[in-house]
Short mmCIF file of C-alpha atoms and ligand atoms in Angstrom, two decimals:
data_model
loop_
_atom_site.label_atom_id
_atom_site.label_comp_id
_atom_site.label_asym_id
_atom_site.label_seq_id
_atom_site.Cartn_x
_atom_site.Cartn_y
_atom_site.Cartn_z
CA UNK A 1 -12.63 -12.14 -3.83
CA UNK A 2 -15.54 -9.81 -2.40
CA UNK A 3 -13.94 -7.35 -1.16
CA UNK A 4 -12.74 -5.99 -4.73
CA UNK A 5 -16.54 -6.63 -5.99
CA UNK A 6 -16.76 -2.71 -5.99
CA UNK A 7 -13.27 -1.62 -7.51
CA UNK A 8 -13.94 -4.75 -10.23
CA UNK A 9 -17.41 -3.71 -11.86
CA UNK A 10 -17.22 0.17 -12.17
CA UNK A 11 -14.63 -0.37 -14.43
CA UNK A 12 -15.17 -3.27 -16.55
CA UNK A 13 -18.50 -1.26 -17.17
CA UNK A 14 -16.72 1.86 -17.99
CA UNK A 15 -14.36 -0.46 -20.60
CA UNK A 16 -17.51 -2.49 -21.95
CA UNK A 17 -19.08 1.16 -22.45
CA UNK A 18 -15.66 2.58 -24.23
CA UNK A 19 -16.25 -0.06 -27.05
CA UNK A 20 -20.08 0.23 -27.83
CA UNK A 21 -20.07 0.18 -31.50
CA UNK A 22 -16.50 0.53 -32.23
CA UNK A 23 -14.43 -3.30 -34.11
CA UNK A 24 -11.78 -1.35 -33.29
CA UNK A 25 -8.97 0.19 -31.61
CA UNK A 26 -9.28 3.60 -32.41
CA UNK A 27 -8.15 6.92 -31.47
CA UNK A 28 -11.47 7.45 -30.21
CA UNK A 29 -11.16 4.70 -28.05
CA UNK A 30 -7.91 5.10 -27.02
CA UNK A 31 -9.46 8.86 -25.96
CA UNK A 32 -12.28 6.97 -24.04
CA UNK A 33 -9.89 4.24 -22.23
CA UNK A 34 -7.44 7.57 -20.93
CA UNK A 35 -10.87 9.17 -19.79
CA UNK A 36 -11.53 5.82 -17.78
CA UNK A 37 -8.07 4.79 -16.54
CA UNK A 38 -8.10 8.80 -15.45
CA UNK A 39 -11.22 7.90 -13.70
CA UNK A 40 -10.34 5.42 -11.91
CA UNK A 41 -7.03 7.29 -10.47
CA UNK A 42 -4.96 5.42 -12.37
CA UNK A 43 -2.43 8.98 -12.39
CA UNK A 44 -1.23 10.94 -14.91
CA UNK A 45 1.71 9.78 -15.94
CA UNK A 46 0.89 5.78 -15.96
CA UNK A 47 -2.49 6.56 -17.84
CA UNK A 48 -0.70 8.45 -20.55
CA UNK A 49 2.19 5.22 -20.49
CA UNK A 50 -0.31 2.55 -20.53
CA UNK A 51 -1.71 4.37 -23.42
CA UNK A 52 1.41 4.69 -25.38
CA UNK A 53 1.90 0.89 -25.10
CA UNK A 54 -1.83 0.01 -26.54
CA UNK A 55 -0.96 2.88 -29.91
CA UNK A 56 2.45 1.10 -29.83
CA UNK A 57 0.34 -2.70 -30.48
CA UNK A 58 -2.21 -0.70 -32.50
CA UNK A 59 1.39 0.40 -34.55
CA UNK A 60 2.90 -2.33 -35.04
CA UNK A 61 -0.32 -5.01 -35.06
CA UNK A 62 -2.15 -2.81 -37.70
CA UNK A 63 -5.57 -3.85 -36.86
CA UNK A 64 -6.52 -4.31 -33.07
CA UNK A 65 -10.12 -5.55 -32.18
CA UNK A 66 -11.67 -4.17 -29.52
CA UNK A 67 -12.49 -7.66 -28.15
CA UNK A 68 -8.80 -7.73 -27.57
CA UNK A 69 -8.87 -4.68 -25.57
CA UNK A 70 -9.46 -6.12 -22.90
CA UNK A 71 -6.73 -8.97 -22.68
CA UNK A 72 -3.98 -6.23 -23.71
CA UNK A 73 -5.38 -3.83 -21.37
CA UNK A 74 -4.85 -6.64 -18.58
CA UNK A 75 -0.99 -7.72 -20.18
CA UNK A 76 -0.09 -4.02 -20.22
CA UNK A 77 -1.19 -3.40 -16.22
CA UNK A 78 0.17 -6.79 -14.69
CA UNK A 79 3.30 -5.75 -16.56
CA UNK A 80 3.53 -2.56 -14.51
CA UNK A 81 2.76 -4.02 -10.86
CA UNK A 82 6.09 -4.92 -9.34
CA UNK A 83 6.91 -8.30 -7.66
CA UNK A 84 5.55 -8.28 -3.89
CA UNK A 85 9.42 -9.32 -2.99
CA UNK A 86 8.27 -11.74 0.00
CA UNK A 87 5.53 -13.07 -1.65
CA UNK A 88 5.19 -17.56 -1.45
CA UNK A 89 7.89 -16.82 1.42
CA UNK A 90 5.15 -15.13 3.84
CA UNK A 91 5.38 -11.99 4.33
CA UNK A 92 9.07 -11.44 5.49
CA UNK A 93 11.93 -12.03 5.34
CA UNK A 94 12.49 -14.63 7.90
CA UNK A 95 16.25 -14.09 8.42
CA UNK A 96 15.54 -11.34 10.52
CA UNK A 97 14.71 -11.66 14.00
CA UNK A 98 13.17 -9.77 15.10
CA UNK A 99 12.40 -8.48 11.51
CA UNK A 100 10.79 -4.55 11.83
CA UNK A 101 8.31 -2.57 10.21
CA UNK A 102 8.45 1.00 10.76
CA UNK A 103 4.11 1.74 9.66
CA UNK A 104 3.85 5.58 8.14
CA UNK A 105 1.16 7.33 6.57
CA UNK A 106 -1.34 10.24 7.35
CA UNK A 107 -3.94 10.31 9.74
CA UNK A 108 -7.33 8.44 8.78
CA UNK A 109 -6.13 6.53 6.37
CA UNK A 110 -6.81 3.25 8.51
CA UNK A 111 -3.01 2.97 9.06
CA UNK A 112 -4.19 1.39 12.87
CA UNK A 113 -6.32 -0.73 11.32
CA UNK A 114 -3.53 -2.07 9.41
CA UNK A 115 -0.67 -2.74 12.32
CA UNK A 116 -4.06 -4.74 14.17
CA UNK A 117 -4.09 -6.50 10.92
CA UNK A 118 -0.88 -7.17 11.12
CA UNK A 119 -0.12 -8.29 13.94
CA UNK A 120 -3.12 -10.74 13.90
CA UNK A 121 -1.34 -12.17 10.82
CA UNK A 122 1.36 -12.59 11.73
CA UNK A 123 0.12 -13.81 15.42
CA UNK A 124 -2.09 -16.99 13.22
CA UNK A 125 1.12 -17.98 11.64
CA UNK A 126 2.70 -18.59 15.34
CA UNK A 127 4.77 -15.74 15.19
CA UNK A 128 5.71 -13.76 18.07
CA UNK A 129 4.80 -9.74 17.83
CA UNK A 130 5.22 -6.67 19.81
CA UNK A 131 4.08 -3.48 18.71
CA UNK A 132 5.33 -0.51 19.00
CA UNK A 133 2.87 2.99 19.98
CA UNK A 134 5.59 5.74 18.73
CA UNK A 135 2.65 7.87 17.34
CA UNK A 136 3.04 9.98 20.58
CA UNK A 137 1.07 13.01 19.17
CA UNK A 138 -2.20 11.84 19.48
CA UNK A 139 -4.00 10.62 22.66
CA UNK A 140 -6.52 8.60 20.76
CA UNK A 141 -3.55 7.13 18.22
CA UNK A 142 -2.17 4.91 21.48
CA UNK A 143 -5.85 4.34 23.12
CA UNK A 144 -6.47 2.43 19.28
CA UNK A 145 -3.00 0.45 19.26
CA UNK A 146 -3.04 -0.56 22.28
CA UNK A 147 -7.29 -1.91 21.45
CA UNK A 148 -5.86 -3.61 18.43
CA UNK A 149 -3.05 -4.95 21.21
CA UNK A 150 -5.77 -6.67 23.16
CA UNK A 151 -7.59 -8.21 20.60
CA UNK A 152 -5.43 -9.31 18.91
CA UNK A 153 -3.39 -10.36 22.32
CA UNK A 154 -0.59 -9.21 21.94
CA UNK A 155 2.02 -6.95 23.66
CA UNK A 156 2.56 -3.37 22.91
CA UNK A 157 5.51 -0.95 24.47
CA UNK A 158 4.14 2.61 25.71
CA UNK A 159 4.80 5.87 27.39
CA UNK A 160 2.93 8.72 28.17
CA UNK A 161 1.38 11.06 25.88
CA UNK A 162 4.45 13.92 24.08
CA UNK A 163 7.23 11.74 24.61
CA UNK A 164 10.62 11.46 22.64
CA UNK A 165 8.57 8.78 19.61
CA UNK A 166 11.92 7.77 19.06
CA UNK A 167 12.66 6.92 22.90
CA UNK A 168 8.99 4.21 22.57
CA UNK A 169 10.44 3.16 18.93
CA UNK A 170 13.93 1.53 21.03
CA UNK A 171 12.32 1.12 24.01
CA UNK A 172 9.87 -1.41 21.74
CA UNK A 173 12.75 -2.96 19.14
CA UNK A 174 15.24 -3.36 23.03
CA UNK A 175 11.87 -5.38 24.49
CA UNK A 176 11.64 -7.45 21.27
CA UNK A 177 14.87 -8.27 21.08
CA UNK A 178 14.59 -9.22 25.35
CA UNK A 179 11.64 -11.53 24.78
CA UNK A 180 13.25 -12.81 21.16
CA UNK A 181 10.33 -11.25 19.41
CA UNK A 182 9.62 -12.34 15.83
CA UNK A 183 7.66 -9.33 14.13
CA UNK A 184 8.41 -5.77 15.71
CA UNK A 185 5.44 -3.38 14.13
CA UNK A 186 6.23 0.41 15.19
CA UNK A 187 3.21 2.79 14.45
CA UNK A 188 4.60 6.90 13.95
CA UNK A 189 2.40 9.91 13.55
CA UNK A 190 1.27 11.09 10.77
CA UNK A 191 1.00 14.36 10.72
CA UNK A 192 1.28 15.84 7.32
CA UNK A 193 3.49 18.95 8.62
CA UNK A 194 6.79 20.33 6.67
CA UNK A 195 9.05 17.37 4.68
CA UNK A 196 11.98 18.61 7.00
CA UNK A 197 10.10 17.92 10.51
CA UNK A 198 8.55 14.83 9.25
CA UNK A 199 12.04 13.45 7.88
CA UNK A 200 13.97 14.39 10.82
CA UNK A 201 11.38 13.00 13.66
CA UNK A 202 11.82 9.53 11.08
CA UNK A 203 15.53 9.30 10.60
CA UNK A 204 15.41 9.76 14.38
CA UNK A 205 13.72 7.30 15.21
CA UNK A 206 15.27 4.73 12.71
CA UNK A 207 18.24 5.74 13.96
CA UNK A 208 17.60 5.20 17.47
CA UNK A 209 16.77 1.62 16.62
CA UNK A 210 20.15 1.07 14.66
CA UNK A 211 21.68 1.02 18.39
CA UNK A 212 19.73 -2.11 18.95
CA UNK A 213 19.57 -3.51 15.72
CA UNK A 214 21.40 -2.15 12.69
CA UNK A 215 19.61 -3.01 9.61
CA UNK A 216 15.97 -2.25 11.05
CA UNK A 217 14.25 -1.22 9.96
CA UNK A 218 13.49 -4.03 7.13
CA UNK A 219 10.53 -2.30 6.29
CA UNK A 220 8.96 1.09 6.00
CA UNK A 221 5.38 0.81 5.08
CA UNK A 222 3.74 3.39 3.63
CA UNK A 223 -0.44 3.02 4.25
CA UNK A 224 -2.95 4.90 1.59
CA UNK A 225 -6.29 5.22 1.70
CA UNK A 226 -7.28 3.36 -1.97
CA UNK A 227 -10.12 6.13 -2.05
CA UNK A 228 -8.38 8.88 -1.91
CA UNK A 229 -7.09 8.99 -5.43
CA UNK A 230 -5.10 12.08 -5.71
CA UNK A 231 -4.52 12.72 -2.37
CA UNK A 232 -2.92 9.38 -2.10
CA UNK A 233 -0.43 10.50 -4.62
CA UNK A 234 0.39 13.26 -2.84
CA UNK A 235 0.92 11.52 0.30
CA UNK A 236 3.17 8.99 -1.70
CA UNK A 237 5.25 12.10 -3.29
CA UNK A 238 5.97 13.16 0.91
CA UNK A 239 6.21 10.04 2.31
CA UNK A 240 9.06 8.84 -0.10
CA UNK A 241 10.71 12.44 0.38
CA UNK A 242 11.22 12.12 3.45
CA UNK A 243 12.15 9.03 4.18
CA UNK A 244 13.28 4.96 2.52
CA UNK A 245 9.75 3.31 2.09
CA UNK A 246 10.22 0.27 0.42
CA UNK A 247 6.19 -0.99 0.64
CA UNK A 248 2.62 0.07 0.21
CA UNK A 249 -0.57 -0.75 2.03
CA UNK A 250 -3.33 0.18 0.38
CA UNK A 251 -6.52 0.19 2.56
CA UNK A 252 -10.41 0.62 2.37
CA UNK A 253 -10.50 -0.61 -1.09
CA UNK A 254 -14.11 -2.61 -0.84
CA UNK A 255 -15.48 1.19 -0.28
CA UNK A 256 -14.23 2.59 -3.54
CA UNK A 257 -15.20 2.12 -7.56
CA UNK A 258 -11.30 3.37 -8.12
CA UNK A 259 -8.98 0.77 -7.45
CA UNK A 260 -6.37 2.30 -9.63
CA UNK A 261 -4.04 3.99 -7.32
CA UNK A 262 -3.13 0.75 -7.02
CA UNK A 263 -1.80 0.27 -10.02
CA UNK A 264 -0.47 4.28 -10.51
CA UNK A 265 1.45 5.07 -7.43
CA UNK A 266 3.10 1.31 -7.47
CA UNK A 267 5.34 2.78 -10.99
CA UNK A 268 4.86 5.68 -10.41
CA UNK A 269 7.47 5.60 -6.90
CA UNK A 270 8.23 2.10 -8.51
CA UNK A 271 7.42 0.86 -4.89
CA UNK A 272 5.68 -2.66 -4.73
CA UNK A 273 1.98 -3.01 -3.30
CA UNK A 274 2.38 -5.02 -0.73
CA UNK A 275 -0.77 -5.74 1.32
CA UNK A 276 -4.11 -4.57 0.69
CA UNK A 277 -6.98 -3.61 2.94
CA UNK A 278 -11.10 -4.74 2.01
CA UNK A 279 -12.52 -4.08 5.26
CA UNK A 280 -12.28 -3.19 9.11
CA UNK A 281 -12.47 -6.49 10.25
CA UNK A 282 -9.07 -8.32 11.82
CA UNK A 283 -8.98 -10.11 8.62
CA UNK A 284 -9.40 -8.32 6.31
CA UNK A 285 -6.19 -7.76 4.97
CA UNK A 286 -4.68 -9.14 1.74
CA UNK A 287 -0.90 -10.41 0.51
CA UNK A 288 -1.45 -8.53 -2.16
CA UNK A 289 -0.87 -10.60 -5.67
CA UNK A 290 -0.61 -8.15 -8.72
CA UNK A 291 -2.53 -11.19 -11.09
CA UNK A 292 -5.17 -11.83 -8.62
CA UNK A 293 -6.01 -8.01 -7.92
CA UNK A 294 -6.18 -7.28 -12.22
CA UNK A 295 -8.70 -10.14 -12.40
CA UNK A 296 -10.70 -8.83 -9.90
CA UNK A 297 -9.76 -5.72 -11.32
CA UNK A 298 -11.26 -6.66 -14.63
CA UNK A 299 -14.17 -9.05 -13.97
P1 GDP B 1 -5.41 5.56 11.21
O1 GDP B 1 -5.53 7.31 11.94
O2 GDP B 1 -4.83 6.33 10.28
O3 GDP B 1 -4.51 5.33 12.22
O4 GDP B 1 -6.89 5.16 10.32
P2 GDP B 1 -7.58 4.01 11.85
O5 GDP B 1 -6.90 2.67 11.24
O6 GDP B 1 -8.40 4.58 12.79
O7 GDP B 1 -8.85 4.38 10.19
C1 GDP B 1 -9.48 4.97 9.86
C2 GDP B 1 -11.56 4.52 9.82
O8 GDP B 1 -11.07 3.57 8.76
C3 GDP B 1 -11.51 3.57 10.46
O9 GDP B 1 -13.11 3.42 10.96
C4 GDP B 1 -10.97 1.75 10.49
O10 GDP B 1 -12.12 0.90 10.65
C5 GDP B 1 -11.01 2.05 9.09
N1 GDP B 1 -10.43 1.45 7.52
C6 GDP B 1 -9.41 0.74 7.92
N2 GDP B 1 -8.92 0.36 6.87
C7 GDP B 1 -9.65 -0.20 5.94
C8 GDP B 1 -9.85 -1.34 5.01
O11 GDP B 1 -9.83 -1.61 4.86
N3 GDP B 1 -11.99 -0.71 4.35
C9 GDP B 1 -12.47 -0.21 5.38
N4 GDP B 1 -14.12 -0.83 4.96
N5 GDP B 1 -12.32 0.71 6.19
C10 GDP B 1 -10.90 0.84 6.91
#
């Protein structure tokens, strides 16, 4: 897993240093471990949870060797990661046709790139994909999505800049139904304006789509930049308060030594990480696998 090398090395090195000269897991080791987890962007509440669980094991077993710490930590972290709902059965619920994905997240996190990568992945599985450019506030956002639609070779529905995002979303799902598409991916504006505005905007987009497909969107995918630590937590708080986010895509894990965001955000908000971005290329998107992630995190 070349993409995750940077995340893993940092963590393993730090753990090794935390136990140098120690044979048992004691308070000092746990203090060091707590610092490492925080520094790896696991987040305060999830870090405390992990430390408490290890403390319980130490209390129960009386003696826990530092040589076991790696294994215990892996078990605890794996236990916190939520099951990817569509793992093993393709990335989507194929009984929904079209399967509608609404993508949310602030500008710069890799939203457009992730949509392009997803479109490529679905297309290479033989699925028909339609993109909807409902981020009508920035001309650049529409232009970029158009470029991705050309690179991948999938149709895109768009309107003039400044037009109503809900109207674009409506046109997109209508076109998808008419053309018997398998997957619809709708981009939305990434402005971090106030919560009420964001909520109203996303609610309106959903309502309008539901006129065509009553149970749409089937997936509300929040894209977060895995290298931004606390910012990613703040964004998750903001978007989960505004809409029913039910899947996460964490990007830029190739460029950070702090992949802990994946663990903390999934645990704190109880939303599964579905995809991870590990580079800028079309193929640099992986379906998240908890066991694999933990393996690469500890390698
Ligand atoms: P948006 O504003 O959220 O739509 O962000 P973009 O999709 O335009 O991405 C912003 C920048 O991040 C671009 O330079 C992308 O190539 C880059 N990017 C996106 N995803 C990844 C990733 O997984 N890894 C790396 N290294 N770069 C990424």
